[in-house]
mmCIF file of C-alpha atoms in Angstrom:
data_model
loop_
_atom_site.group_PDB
_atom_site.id
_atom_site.type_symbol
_atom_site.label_atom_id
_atom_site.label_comp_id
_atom_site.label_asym_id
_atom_site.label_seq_id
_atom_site.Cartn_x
_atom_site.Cartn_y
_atom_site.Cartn_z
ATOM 1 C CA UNK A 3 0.000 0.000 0.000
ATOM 2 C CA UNK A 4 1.411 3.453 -0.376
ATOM 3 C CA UNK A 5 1.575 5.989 1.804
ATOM 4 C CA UNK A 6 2.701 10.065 1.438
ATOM 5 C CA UNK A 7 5.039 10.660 4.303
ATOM 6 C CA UNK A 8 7.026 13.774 5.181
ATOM 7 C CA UNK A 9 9.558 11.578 7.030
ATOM 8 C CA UNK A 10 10.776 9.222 9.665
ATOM 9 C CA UNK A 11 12.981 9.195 12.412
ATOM 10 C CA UNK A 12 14.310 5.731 12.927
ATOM 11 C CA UNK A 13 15.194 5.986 16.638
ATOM 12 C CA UNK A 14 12.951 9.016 18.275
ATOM 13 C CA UNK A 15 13.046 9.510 22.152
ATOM 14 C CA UNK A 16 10.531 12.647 22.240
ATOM 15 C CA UNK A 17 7.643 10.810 19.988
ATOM 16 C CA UNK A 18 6.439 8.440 22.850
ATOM 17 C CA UNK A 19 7.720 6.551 25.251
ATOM 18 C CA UNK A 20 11.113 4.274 24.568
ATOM 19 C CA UNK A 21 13.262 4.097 21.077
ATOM 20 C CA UNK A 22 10.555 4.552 18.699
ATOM 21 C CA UNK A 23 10.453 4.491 15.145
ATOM 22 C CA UNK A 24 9.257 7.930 14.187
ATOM 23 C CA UNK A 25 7.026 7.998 10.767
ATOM 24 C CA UNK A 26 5.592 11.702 9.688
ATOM 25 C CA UNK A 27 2.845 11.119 7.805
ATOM 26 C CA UNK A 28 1.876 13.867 4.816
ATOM 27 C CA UNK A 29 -0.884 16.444 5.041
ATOM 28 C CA UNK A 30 -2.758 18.231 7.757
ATOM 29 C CA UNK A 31 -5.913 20.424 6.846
ATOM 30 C CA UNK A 32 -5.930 22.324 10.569
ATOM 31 C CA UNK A 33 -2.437 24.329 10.137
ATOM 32 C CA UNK A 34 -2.520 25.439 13.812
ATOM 33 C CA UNK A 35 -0.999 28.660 14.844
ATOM 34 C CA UNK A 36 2.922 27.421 15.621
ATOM 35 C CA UNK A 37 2.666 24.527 14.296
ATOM 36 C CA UNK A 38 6.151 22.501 14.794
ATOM 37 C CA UNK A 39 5.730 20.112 11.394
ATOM 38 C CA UNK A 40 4.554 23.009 8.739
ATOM 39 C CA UNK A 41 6.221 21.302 6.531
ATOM 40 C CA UNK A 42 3.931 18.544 6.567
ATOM 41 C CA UNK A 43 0.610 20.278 5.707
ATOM 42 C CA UNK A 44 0.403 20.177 2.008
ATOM 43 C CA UNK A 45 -1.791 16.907 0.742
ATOM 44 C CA UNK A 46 0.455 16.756 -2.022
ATOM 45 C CA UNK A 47 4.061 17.214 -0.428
ATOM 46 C CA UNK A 48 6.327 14.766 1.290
ATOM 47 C CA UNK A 49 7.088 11.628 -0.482
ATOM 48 C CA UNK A 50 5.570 8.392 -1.591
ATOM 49 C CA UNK A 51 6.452 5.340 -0.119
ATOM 50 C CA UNK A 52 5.339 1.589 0.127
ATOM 51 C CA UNK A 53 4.340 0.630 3.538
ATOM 52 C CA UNK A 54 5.986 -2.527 3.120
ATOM 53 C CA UNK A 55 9.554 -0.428 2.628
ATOM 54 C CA UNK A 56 8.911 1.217 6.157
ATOM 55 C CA UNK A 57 7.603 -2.177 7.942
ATOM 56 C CA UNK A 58 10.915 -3.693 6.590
ATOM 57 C CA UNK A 59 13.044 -0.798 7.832
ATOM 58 C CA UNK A 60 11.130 -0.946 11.248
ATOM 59 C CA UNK A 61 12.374 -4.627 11.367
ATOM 60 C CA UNK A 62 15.979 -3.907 11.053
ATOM 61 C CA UNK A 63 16.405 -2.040 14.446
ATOM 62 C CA UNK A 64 15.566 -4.630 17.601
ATOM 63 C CA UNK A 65 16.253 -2.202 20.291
ATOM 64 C CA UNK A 66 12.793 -0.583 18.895
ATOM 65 C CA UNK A 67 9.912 -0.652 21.353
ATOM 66 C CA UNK A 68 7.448 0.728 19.174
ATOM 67 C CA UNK A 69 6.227 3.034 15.973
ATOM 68 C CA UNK A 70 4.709 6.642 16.624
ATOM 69 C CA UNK A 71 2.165 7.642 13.543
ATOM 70 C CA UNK A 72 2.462 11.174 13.438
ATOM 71 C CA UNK A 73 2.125 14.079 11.151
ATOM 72 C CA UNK A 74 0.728 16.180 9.864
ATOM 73 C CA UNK A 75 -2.416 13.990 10.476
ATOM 74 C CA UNK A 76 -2.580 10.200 10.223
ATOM 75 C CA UNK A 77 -6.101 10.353 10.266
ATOM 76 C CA UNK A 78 -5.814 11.428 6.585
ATOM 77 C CA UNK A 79 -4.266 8.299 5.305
ATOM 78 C CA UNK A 80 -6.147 5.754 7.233
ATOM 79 C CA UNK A 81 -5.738 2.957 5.603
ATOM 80 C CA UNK A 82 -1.919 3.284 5.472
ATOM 81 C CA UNK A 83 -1.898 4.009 9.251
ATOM 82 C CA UNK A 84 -3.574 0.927 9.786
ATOM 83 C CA UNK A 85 -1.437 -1.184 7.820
ATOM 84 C CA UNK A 86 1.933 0.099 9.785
ATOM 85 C CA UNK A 87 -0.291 0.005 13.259
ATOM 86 C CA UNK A 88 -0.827 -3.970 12.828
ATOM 87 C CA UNK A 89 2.279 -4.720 11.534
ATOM 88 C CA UNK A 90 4.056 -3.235 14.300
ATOM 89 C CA UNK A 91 1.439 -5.145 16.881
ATOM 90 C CA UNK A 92 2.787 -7.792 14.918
ATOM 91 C CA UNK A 93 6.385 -7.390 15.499
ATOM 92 C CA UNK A 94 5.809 -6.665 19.266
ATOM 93 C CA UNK A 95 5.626 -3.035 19.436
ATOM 94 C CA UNK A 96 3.535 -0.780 20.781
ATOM 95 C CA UNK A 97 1.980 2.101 18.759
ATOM 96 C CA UNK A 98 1.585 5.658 19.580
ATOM 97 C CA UNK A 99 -0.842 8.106 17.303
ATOM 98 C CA UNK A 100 -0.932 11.982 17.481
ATOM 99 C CA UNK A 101 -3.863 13.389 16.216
ATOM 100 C CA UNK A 102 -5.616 17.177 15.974
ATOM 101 C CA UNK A 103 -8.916 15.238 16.317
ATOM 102 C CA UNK A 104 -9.941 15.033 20.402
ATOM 103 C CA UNK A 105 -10.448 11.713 20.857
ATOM 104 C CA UNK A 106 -14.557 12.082 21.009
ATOM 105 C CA UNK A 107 -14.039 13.484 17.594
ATOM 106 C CA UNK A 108 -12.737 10.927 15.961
ATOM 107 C CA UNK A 109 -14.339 9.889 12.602
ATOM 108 C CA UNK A 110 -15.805 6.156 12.794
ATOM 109 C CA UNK A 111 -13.835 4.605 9.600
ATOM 110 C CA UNK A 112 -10.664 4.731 12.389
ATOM 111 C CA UNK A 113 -12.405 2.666 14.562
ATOM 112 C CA UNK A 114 -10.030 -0.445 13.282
ATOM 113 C CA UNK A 115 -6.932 1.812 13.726
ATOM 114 C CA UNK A 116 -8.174 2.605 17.324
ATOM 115 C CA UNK A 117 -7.793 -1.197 17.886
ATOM 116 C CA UNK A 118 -4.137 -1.027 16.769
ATOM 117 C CA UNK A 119 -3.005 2.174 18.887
ATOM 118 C CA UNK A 120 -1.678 1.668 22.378
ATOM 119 C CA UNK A 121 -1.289 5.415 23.395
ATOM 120 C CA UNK A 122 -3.346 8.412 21.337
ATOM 121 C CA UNK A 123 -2.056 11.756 21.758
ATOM 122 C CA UNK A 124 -5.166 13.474 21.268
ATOM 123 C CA UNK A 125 -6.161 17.246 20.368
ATOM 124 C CA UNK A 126 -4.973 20.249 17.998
ATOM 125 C CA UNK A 127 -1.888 22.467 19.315
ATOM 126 C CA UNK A 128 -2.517 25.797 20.205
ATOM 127 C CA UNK A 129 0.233 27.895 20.840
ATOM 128 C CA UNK A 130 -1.469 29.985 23.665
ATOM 129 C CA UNK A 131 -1.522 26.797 25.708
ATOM 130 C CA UNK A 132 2.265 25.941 25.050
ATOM 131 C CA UNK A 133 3.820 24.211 27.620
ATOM 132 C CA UNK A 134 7.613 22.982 27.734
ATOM 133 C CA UNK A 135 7.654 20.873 31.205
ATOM 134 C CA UNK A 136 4.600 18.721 29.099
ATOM 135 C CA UNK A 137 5.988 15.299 28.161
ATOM 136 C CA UNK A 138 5.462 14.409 24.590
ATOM 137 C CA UNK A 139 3.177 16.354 24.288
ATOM 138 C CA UNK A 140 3.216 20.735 22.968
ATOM 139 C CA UNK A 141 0.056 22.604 24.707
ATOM 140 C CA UNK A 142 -1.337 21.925 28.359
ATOM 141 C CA UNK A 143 -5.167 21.033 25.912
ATOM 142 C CA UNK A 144 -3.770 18.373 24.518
ATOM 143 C CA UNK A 145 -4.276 14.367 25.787
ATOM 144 C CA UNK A 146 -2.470 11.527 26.850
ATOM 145 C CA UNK A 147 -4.852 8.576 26.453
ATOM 146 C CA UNK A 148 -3.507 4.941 26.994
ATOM 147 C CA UNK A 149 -6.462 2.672 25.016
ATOM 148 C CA UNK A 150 -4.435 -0.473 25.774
ATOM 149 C CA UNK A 151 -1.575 -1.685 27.918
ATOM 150 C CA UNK A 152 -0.414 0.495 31.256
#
């Protein structure tokens, strides 16, 4: 399956919790006010990839403890998302999500990749709410929500 990403970090210590492998998926339709990944707003920017080339690089590193879907919004490119969620679950790993949706928000065709996420980072970022002492997080309204696991 492909999927437009903007990039990946293959060992990330700020996108969740342990080494994670990092993947920034392309396009975001909220641009929020500071956003940190501008970059990754245009539908059409970033660069095509197979999901199976990203799952194989994910297998490479064992001192990974899981995959963070981040963005931009992964919400856009659902069917992608899921695809890397499971196939991490499959490997062992836990997956983290950020999304601008709050989690109450969140459109029913993700339901399946709500099954697949271990920790959603929920909410947009607003800059007036910025917070620095947060962990992994960027402004005090957005979530932490653990859907499986501790």
């Amino acid at each position: 399956m492909k999927i437009r990403i903007a990039g990946i970090v293959p060992e990330s210590y700020v996108d969740g919790e342990g080494i994670r492998f990092a993947i920034f998926m392309q396009g975001c339709l909220r641009r929020c006010k500071g956003c940190q990944n501008p970059t990754t707003h245009d539908l059409n920017g970033g660069k095509i990839f197979d999901t199976e080339e990203i799952i194989a690089a994910v297998k490479k590193n064992p001192l990974l403890t899981g995959v963070t879907l981040t963005g931009g919004e992964p919400l856009l490119q659902i069917d992608a998302a899921l695809e890397l969620a499971k196939a991490a679950k499959n490997l062992g790993l836990d997956v983290w999500c950020y999304t601008g949706y709050k989690f109450e928000d969140i459109p029913p065709e993700a339901a399946e990749l709500l099954k697949n996420i271990d920790v959603l980072v929920d909410g947009e970022y607003i800059e007036e709410l910025r917070d620095l002492e947060l962990e992994f997080r960027g402004s005090s309204n957005q979530r932490i929500i653990r859907l499986r696991g501790n």
